Amino acid sequence: MELCDECRGISPSDALTIAVIATRFIDLAQRQL
């Protein structure tokens, strides 16, 4: 899986944090529907 240009400068820990937040955001968004 290739990373986008914006993602290449992100450290693994930051990427993990973003992934967790994104997962929670998507979960909340699906509940709203």
XYZ file of C-alpha atoms in Angstrom:
33
model
C 0.000 0.000 0.000
C 1.579 3.246 -1.149
C 1.333 6.336 1.015
C 0.211 9.662 -0.392
C 2.703 12.534 -0.491
C 1.124 14.104 2.595
C 1.403 10.843 4.544
C 5.114 10.186 3.915
C 6.229 12.764 6.478
C 4.066 11.282 9.237
C 5.721 9.097 11.865
C 4.258 5.619 12.562
C 2.891 6.718 15.937
C 1.168 9.731 14.389
C -0.219 7.553 11.600
C -1.625 5.151 14.207
C -3.239 8.017 16.107
C -4.793 9.362 12.916
C -6.052 5.880 12.028
C -7.723 5.501 15.443
C -9.363 8.929 15.204
C -10.511 8.236 11.646
C -11.981 4.883 12.695
C -13.915 6.486 15.544
C -15.083 9.308 13.288
C -16.355 6.848 10.662
C -18.088 4.787 13.361
C -19.851 7.870 14.709
C -20.772 9.027 11.202
C -22.349 5.648 10.402
C -24.412 5.772 13.593
C -25.789 9.178 12.562
C -27.187 7.750 9.310
